[in-house]
Tab-separated table of C-alpha atoms in Angstrom:
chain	number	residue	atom	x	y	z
A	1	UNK	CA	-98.577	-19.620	-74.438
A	2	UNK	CA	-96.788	-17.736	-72.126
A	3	UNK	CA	-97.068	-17.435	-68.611
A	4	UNK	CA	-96.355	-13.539	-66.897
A	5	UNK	CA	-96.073	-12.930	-63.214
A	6	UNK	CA	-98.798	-11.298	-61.184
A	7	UNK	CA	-97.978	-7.942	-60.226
A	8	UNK	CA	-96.975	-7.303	-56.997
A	9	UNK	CA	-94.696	-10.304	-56.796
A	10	UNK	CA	-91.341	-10.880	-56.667
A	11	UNK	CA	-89.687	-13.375	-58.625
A	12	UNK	CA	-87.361	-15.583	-56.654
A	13	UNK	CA	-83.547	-15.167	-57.231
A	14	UNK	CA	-81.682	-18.093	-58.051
A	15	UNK	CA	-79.549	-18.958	-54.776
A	16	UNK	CA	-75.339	-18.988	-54.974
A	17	UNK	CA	-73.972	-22.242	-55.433
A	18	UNK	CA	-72.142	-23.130	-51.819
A	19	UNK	CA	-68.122	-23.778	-52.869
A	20	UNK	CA	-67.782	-27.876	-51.871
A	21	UNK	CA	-65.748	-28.089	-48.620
A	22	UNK	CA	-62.122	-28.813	-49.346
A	23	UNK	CA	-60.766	-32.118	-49.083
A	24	UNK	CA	-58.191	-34.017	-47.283
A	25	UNK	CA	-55.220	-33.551	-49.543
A	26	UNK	CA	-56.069	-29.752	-49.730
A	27	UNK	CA	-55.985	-29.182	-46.669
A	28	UNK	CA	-52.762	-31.373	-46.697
A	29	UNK	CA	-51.585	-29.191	-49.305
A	30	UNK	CA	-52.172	-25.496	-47.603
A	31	UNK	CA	-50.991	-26.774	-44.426
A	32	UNK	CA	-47.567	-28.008	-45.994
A	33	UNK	CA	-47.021	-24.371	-48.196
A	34	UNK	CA	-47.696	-23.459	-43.949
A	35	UNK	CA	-45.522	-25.461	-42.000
A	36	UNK	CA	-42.365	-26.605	-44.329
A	37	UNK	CA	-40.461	-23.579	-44.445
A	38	UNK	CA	-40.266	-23.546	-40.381
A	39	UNK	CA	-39.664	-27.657	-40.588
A	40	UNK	CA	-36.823	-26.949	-43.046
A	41	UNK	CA	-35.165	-24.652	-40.883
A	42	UNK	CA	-36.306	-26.322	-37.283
A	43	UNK	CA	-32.821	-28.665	-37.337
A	44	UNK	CA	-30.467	-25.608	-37.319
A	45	UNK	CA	-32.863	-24.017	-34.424
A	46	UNK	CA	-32.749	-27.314	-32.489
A	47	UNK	CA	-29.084	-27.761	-32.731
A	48	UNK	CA	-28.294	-24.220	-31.907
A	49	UNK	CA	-30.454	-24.101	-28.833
A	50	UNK	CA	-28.675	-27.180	-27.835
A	51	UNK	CA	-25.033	-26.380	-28.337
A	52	UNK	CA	-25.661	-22.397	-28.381
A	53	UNK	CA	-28.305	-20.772	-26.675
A	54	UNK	CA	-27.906	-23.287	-23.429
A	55	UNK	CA	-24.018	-22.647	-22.869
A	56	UNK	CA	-25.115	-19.309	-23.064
A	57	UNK	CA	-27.772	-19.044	-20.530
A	58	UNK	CA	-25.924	-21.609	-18.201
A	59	UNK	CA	-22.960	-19.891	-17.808
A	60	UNK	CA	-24.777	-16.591	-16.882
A	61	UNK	CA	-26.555	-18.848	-13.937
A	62	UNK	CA	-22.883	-19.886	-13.243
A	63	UNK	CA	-21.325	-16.160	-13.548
A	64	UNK	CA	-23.795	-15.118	-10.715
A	65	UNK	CA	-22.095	-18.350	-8.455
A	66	UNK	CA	-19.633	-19.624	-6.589
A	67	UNK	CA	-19.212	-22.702	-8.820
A	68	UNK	CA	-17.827	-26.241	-7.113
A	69	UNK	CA	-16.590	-28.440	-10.730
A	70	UNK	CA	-16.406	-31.475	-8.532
A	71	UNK	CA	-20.376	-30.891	-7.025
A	72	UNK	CA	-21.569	-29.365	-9.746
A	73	UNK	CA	-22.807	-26.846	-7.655
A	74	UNK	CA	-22.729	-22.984	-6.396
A	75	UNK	CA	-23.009	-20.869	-4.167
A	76	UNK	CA	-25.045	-17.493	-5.435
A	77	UNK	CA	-22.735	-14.587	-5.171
A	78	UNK	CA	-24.471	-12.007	-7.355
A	79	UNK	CA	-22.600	-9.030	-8.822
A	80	UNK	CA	-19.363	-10.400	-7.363
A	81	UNK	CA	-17.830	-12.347	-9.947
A	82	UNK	CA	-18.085	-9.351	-11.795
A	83	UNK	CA	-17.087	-6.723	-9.565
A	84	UNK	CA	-13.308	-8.603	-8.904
A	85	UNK	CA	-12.959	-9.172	-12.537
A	86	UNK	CA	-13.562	-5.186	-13.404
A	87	UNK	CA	-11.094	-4.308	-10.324
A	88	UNK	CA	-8.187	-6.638	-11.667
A	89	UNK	CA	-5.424	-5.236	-13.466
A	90	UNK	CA	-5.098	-8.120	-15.445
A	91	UNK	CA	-7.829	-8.213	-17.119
A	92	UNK	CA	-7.724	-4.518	-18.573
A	93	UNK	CA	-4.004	-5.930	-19.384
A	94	UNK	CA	-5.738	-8.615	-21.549
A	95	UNK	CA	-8.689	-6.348	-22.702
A	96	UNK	CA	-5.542	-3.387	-24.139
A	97	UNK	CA	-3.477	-6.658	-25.742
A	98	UNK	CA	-6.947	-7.942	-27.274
A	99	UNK	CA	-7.885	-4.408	-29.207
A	100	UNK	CA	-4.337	-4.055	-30.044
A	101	UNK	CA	-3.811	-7.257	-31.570
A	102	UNK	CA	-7.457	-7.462	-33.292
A	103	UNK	CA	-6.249	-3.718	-34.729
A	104	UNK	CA	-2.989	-4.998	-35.802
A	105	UNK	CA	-4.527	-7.995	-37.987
A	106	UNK	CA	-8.039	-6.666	-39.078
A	107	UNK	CA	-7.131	-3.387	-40.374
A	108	UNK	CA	-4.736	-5.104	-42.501
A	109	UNK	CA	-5.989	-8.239	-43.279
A	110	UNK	CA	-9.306	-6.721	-44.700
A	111	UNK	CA	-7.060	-4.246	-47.106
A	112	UNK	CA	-4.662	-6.995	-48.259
A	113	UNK	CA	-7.593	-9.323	-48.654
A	114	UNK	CA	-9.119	-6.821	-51.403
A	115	UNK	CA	-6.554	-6.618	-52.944
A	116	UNK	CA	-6.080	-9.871	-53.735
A	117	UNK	CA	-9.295	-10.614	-54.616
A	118	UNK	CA	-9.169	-7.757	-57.120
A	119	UNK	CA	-5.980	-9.196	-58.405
A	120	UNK	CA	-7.311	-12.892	-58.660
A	121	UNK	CA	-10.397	-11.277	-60.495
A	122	UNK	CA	-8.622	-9.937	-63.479
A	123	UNK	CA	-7.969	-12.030	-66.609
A	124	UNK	CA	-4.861	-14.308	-65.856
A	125	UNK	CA	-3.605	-17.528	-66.312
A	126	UNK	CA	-4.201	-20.872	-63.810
A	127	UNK	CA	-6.728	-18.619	-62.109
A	128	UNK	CA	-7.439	-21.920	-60.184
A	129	UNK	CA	-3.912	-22.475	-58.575
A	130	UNK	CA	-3.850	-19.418	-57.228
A	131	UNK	CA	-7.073	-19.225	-55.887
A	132	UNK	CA	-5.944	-22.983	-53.808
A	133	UNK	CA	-2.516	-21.005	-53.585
A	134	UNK	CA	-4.254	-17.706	-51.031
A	135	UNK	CA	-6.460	-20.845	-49.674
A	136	UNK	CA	-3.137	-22.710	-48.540
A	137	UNK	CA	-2.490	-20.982	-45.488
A	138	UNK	CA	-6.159	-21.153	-43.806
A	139	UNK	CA	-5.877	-25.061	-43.849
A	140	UNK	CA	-2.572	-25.215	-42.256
A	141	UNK	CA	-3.138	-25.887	-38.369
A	142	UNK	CA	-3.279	-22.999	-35.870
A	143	UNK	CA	-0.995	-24.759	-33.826
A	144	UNK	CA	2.054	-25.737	-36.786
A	145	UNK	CA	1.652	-21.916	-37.777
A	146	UNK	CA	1.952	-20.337	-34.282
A	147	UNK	CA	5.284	-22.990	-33.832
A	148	UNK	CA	6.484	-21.540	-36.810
A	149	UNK	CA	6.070	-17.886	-36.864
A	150	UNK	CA	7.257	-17.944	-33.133
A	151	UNK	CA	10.558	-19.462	-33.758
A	152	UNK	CA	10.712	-17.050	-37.029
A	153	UNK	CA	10.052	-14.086	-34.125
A	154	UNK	CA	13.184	-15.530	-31.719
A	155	UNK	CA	14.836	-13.162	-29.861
A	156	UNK	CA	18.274	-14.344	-30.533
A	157	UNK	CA	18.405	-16.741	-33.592
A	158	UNK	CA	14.993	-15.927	-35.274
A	159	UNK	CA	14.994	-15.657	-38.830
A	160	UNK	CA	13.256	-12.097	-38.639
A	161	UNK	CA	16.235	-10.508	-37.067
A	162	UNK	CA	18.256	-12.311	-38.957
A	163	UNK	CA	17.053	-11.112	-42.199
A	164	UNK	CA	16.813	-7.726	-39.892
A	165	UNK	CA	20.994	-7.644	-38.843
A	166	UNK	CA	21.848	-7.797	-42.382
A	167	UNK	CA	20.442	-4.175	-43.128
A	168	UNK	CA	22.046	-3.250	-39.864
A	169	UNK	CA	19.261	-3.116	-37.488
A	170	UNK	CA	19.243	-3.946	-33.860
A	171	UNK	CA	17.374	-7.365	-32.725
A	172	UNK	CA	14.189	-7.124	-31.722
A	173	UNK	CA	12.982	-8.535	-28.776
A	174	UNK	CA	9.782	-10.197	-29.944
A	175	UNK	CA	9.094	-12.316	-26.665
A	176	UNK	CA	9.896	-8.783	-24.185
A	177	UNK	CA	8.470	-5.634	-26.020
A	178	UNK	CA	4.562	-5.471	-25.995
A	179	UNK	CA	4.310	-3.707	-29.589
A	180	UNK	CA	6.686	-6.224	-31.319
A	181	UNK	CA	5.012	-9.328	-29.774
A	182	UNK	CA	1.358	-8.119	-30.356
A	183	UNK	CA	2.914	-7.553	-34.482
A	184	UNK	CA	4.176	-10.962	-34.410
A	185	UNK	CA	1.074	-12.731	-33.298
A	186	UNK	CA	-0.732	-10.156	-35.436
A	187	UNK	CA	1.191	-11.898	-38.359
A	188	UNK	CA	0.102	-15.202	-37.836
A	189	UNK	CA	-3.577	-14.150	-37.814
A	190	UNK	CA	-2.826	-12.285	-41.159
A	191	UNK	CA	-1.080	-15.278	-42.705
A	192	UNK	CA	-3.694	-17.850	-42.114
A	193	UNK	CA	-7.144	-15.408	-42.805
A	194	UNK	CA	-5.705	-13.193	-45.360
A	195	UNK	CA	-6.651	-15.238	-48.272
A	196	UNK	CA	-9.457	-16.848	-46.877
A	197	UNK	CA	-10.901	-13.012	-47.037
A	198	UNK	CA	-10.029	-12.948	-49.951
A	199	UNK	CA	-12.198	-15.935	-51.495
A	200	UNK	CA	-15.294	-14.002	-50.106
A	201	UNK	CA	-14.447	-10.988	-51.705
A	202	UNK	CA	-13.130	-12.330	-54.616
A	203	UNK	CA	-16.693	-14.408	-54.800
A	204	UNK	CA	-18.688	-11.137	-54.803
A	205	UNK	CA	-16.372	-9.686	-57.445
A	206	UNK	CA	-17.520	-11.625	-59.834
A	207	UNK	CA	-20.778	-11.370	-59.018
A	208	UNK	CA	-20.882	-7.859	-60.309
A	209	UNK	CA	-22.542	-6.874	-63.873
A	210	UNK	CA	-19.674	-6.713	-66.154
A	211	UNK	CA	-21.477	-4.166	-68.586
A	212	UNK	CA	-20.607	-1.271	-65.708
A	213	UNK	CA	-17.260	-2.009	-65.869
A	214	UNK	CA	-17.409	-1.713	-70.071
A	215	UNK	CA	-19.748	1.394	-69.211
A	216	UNK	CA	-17.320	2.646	-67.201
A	217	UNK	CA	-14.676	1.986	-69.400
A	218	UNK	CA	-16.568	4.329	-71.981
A	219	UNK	CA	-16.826	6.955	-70.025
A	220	UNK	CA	-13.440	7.296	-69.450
A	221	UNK	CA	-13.070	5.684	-65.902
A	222	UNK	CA	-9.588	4.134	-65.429
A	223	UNK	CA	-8.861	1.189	-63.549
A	224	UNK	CA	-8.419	2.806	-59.794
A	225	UNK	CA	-11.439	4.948	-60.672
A	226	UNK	CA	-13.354	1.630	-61.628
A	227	UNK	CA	-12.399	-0.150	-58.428
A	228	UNK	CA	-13.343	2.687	-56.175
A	229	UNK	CA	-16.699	3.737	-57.844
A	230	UNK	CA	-17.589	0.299	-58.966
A	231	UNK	CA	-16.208	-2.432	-57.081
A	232	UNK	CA	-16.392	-1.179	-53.991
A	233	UNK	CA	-19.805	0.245	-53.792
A	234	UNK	CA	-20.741	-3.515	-55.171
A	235	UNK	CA	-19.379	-5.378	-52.624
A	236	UNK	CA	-19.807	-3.357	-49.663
A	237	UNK	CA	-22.215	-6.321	-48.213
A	238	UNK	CA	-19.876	-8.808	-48.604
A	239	UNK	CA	-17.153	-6.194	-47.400
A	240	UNK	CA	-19.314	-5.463	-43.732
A	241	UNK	CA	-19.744	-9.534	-43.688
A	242	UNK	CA	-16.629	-10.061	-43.684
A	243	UNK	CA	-15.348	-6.783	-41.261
A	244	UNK	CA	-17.755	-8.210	-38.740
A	245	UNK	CA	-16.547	-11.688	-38.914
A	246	UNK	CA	-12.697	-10.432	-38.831
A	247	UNK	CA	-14.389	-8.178	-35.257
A	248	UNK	CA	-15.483	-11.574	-33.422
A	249	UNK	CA	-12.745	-14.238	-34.576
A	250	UNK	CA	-9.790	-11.009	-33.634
A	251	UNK	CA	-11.688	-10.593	-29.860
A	252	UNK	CA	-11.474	-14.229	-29.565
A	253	UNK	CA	-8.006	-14.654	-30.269
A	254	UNK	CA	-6.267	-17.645	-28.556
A	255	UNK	CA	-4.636	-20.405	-30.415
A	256	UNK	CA	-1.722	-17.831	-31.574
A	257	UNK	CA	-1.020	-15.949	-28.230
A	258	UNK	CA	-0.919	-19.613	-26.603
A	259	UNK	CA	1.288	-21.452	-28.790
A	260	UNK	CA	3.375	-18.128	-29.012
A	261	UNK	CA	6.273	-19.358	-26.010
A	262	UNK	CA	6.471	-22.249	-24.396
A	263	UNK	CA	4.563	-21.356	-21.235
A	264	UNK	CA	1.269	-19.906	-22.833
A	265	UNK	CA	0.617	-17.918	-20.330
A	266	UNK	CA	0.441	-14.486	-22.184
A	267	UNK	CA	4.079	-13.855	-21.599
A	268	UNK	CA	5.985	-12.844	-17.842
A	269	UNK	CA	4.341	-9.505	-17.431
A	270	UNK	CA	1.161	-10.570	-19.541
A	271	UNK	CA	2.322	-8.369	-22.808
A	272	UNK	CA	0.318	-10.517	-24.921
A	273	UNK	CA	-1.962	-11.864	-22.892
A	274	UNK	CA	-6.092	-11.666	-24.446
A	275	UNK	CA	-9.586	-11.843	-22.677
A	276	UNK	CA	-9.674	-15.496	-23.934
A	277	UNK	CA	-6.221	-15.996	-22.163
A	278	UNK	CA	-7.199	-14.784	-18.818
A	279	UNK	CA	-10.343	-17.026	-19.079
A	280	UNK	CA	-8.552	-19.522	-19.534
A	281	UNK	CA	-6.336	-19.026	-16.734
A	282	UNK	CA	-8.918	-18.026	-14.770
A	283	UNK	CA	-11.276	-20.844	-15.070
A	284	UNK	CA	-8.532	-23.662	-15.265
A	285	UNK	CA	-5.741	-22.186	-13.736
A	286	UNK	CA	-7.608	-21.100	-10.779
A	287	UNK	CA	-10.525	-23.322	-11.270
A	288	UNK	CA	-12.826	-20.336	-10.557
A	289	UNK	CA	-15.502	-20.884	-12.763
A	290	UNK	CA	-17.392	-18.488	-11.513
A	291	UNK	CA	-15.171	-15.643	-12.436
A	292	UNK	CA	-14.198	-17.326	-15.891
A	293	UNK	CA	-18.308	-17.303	-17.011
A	294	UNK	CA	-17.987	-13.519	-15.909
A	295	UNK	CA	-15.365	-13.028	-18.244
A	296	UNK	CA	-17.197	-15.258	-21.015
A	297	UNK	CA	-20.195	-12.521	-20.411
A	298	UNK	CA	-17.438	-9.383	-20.511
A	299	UNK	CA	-16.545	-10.499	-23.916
A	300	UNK	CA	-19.976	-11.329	-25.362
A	301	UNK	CA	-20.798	-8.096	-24.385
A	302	UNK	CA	-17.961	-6.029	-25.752
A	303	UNK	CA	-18.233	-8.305	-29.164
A	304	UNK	CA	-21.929	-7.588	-29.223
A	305	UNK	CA	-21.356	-4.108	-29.015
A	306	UNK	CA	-18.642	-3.392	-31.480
A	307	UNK	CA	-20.909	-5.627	-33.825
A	308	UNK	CA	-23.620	-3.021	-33.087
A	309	UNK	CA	-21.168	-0.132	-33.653
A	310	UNK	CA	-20.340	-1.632	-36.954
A	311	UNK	CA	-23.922	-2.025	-38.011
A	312	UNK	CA	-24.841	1.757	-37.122
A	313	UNK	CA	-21.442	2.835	-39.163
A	314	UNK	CA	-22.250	0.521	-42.044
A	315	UNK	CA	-25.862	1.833	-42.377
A	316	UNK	CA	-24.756	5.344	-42.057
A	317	UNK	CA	-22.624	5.082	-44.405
A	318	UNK	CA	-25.374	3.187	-47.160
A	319	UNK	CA	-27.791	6.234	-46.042
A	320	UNK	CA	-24.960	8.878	-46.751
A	321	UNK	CA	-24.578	7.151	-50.082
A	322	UNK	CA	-27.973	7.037	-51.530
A	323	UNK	CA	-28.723	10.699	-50.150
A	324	UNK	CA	-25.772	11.087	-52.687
A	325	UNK	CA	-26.969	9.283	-54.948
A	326	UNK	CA	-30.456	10.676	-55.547
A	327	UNK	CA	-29.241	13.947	-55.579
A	328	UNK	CA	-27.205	13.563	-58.052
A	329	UNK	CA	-29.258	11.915	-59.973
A	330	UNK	CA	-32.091	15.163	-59.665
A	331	UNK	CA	-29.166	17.959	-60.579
A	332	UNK	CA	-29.280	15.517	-63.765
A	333	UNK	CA	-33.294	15.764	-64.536
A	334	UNK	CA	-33.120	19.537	-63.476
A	335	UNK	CA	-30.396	20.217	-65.953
């Protein structure tokens, strides 16, 4: 027998099943996938804000001050500290030796650097003693090398002008001239970051595909025409990493033009003398701390900005390139 509805009346829908509240270890769960990547990271953030980001905002509180060492206390001053340290001749003395020197050991470093790495990435024998060989120099101490290279740059008995007298030429006066001295110290930054460059580079060498070098290869590409259209587009992030960390460590030059005479004062009529020399004249020579946090600000600024100016370049340059790129590659599909 079957039983049919009355007209007229609806027949009840069945009602959705509620989902069951989660429980305690999913919650657990969704709040861990959450939280863990900012726990994982938190340690670097606490230890920078401790040791980074709090020098940084203290000394701008102490660039704006007349700053007593023994009180621990100041005096506000406002744009002073600033405004003596733009008038002083000195410093623009320090600011011209910085850019020269940094000039005189990036430039070259970076292209020397490349080209080791694209010599240590070919096919040859105890790959891994020479690799520790470029590495050598970087773990030798700053001060041992600027000892060295200094005596090696002597006025009178060096070994430079030695080696210089037998071809004829006149002594160079290393420790008077401004251009010799700033290629001198420039030398000792080359000898000890060269190859350490070149371990970076060399590391995103052979990180590149090796079928485009064998496509290459096939179409007839030779081995300059490989590096420049394949190796060099490839690493071009490692490349700007490593231009940008060559732009901060030359600006903050100082173990070489200190340990480069035995005064280390940046020479009698400053000819080497950097920014990080005249702060450190300035804050412990003078004991104006003050001034020396004003300087510490010049310098943050000036390596902020070339770091900026490096970025817009780089990127440029990456846009110019894929505009190239794409149009080339739609001459192709048109033809």
């Amino acid at each position: 027998m079957t039983i049919t509805q009355p007209p007229g009346v609806d027949t009840p829908a069945s009602e959705p099943r509620k989902p069951a509240p989660p429980t305690f270890r999913q919650r657990l769960g969704r709040l861990d996938v959450k939280l863990s990547p900012y726990l994982y990271i938190a340690p670097f953030w606490i230890v920078f804000a401790l040791v980074g980001l709090f020098p940084i905002i203290y000394t701008a509180v102490i660039a704006f001050q007349d700053w007593d060492l023994v009180r621990n206390t100041g005096e506000f001053t406002g744009w002073d500290n600033f405004a003596f340290v733009l008038q002083d001749r000195e410093f623009w003395f320090s600011l011209r030796n910085t850019f020269s020197i940094f000039l005189l050991s990036s430039v070259p470093q970076v292209i020397v650097a490349t080209v080791i790495a694209a010599m240590l990435d070919k096919n040859i024998r105890s790959k891994t003693f020479w690799r520790m060989g470029v590495l050598l120099p970087y773990v030798v101490a700053p001060v041992a090398v600027a000892l060295i290279f200094s005596n090696m740059f002597g006025d009178r008995y060096g070994l430079v002008n030695s080696v210089l007298g037998d071809f004829g030429i006149d002594p160079i006066a290393w420790h008077v001239d401004i251009i010799p001295s700033h290629i001198a110290i420039a030398t000792m930054v080359n000898f000890r970051w060269t190859g350490y460059n070149a371990l970076i580079l060399l590391a995103a060498m052979q990180a590149i595909p090796r079928d485009l070098y064998e496509a290459a290869a096939i179409d007839g590409a030779g081995t300059w025409r490989r590096f420049f259209s394949v190796t060099l587009p490839q690493i071009r992030p490692t490349m700007i990493f490593v231009i940008i960390t060559s732009t901060i460590g030359g600006l903050q030059i100082f173990d070489e033009p200190r340990m480069y005479d035995t005064n280390g004062q940046g020479g009698s009529n400053h000819q080497w003398e950097t920014i990080t020399l005249y702060l450190y004249k300035t804050g412990w020579g003078e004991f104006n701390f003050g001034r020396a946090a004003a300087v510490a600000w010049l310098l943050f600024i000036i390596i902020v900005a070339i770091g900026l100016l490096n970025f817009a370049v780089t990127q440029r340059l990456i846009a110019t390139d894929t505009m190239a790129k794409k149009s080339k590659n739609l001459k192709k599909v048109t033809k």
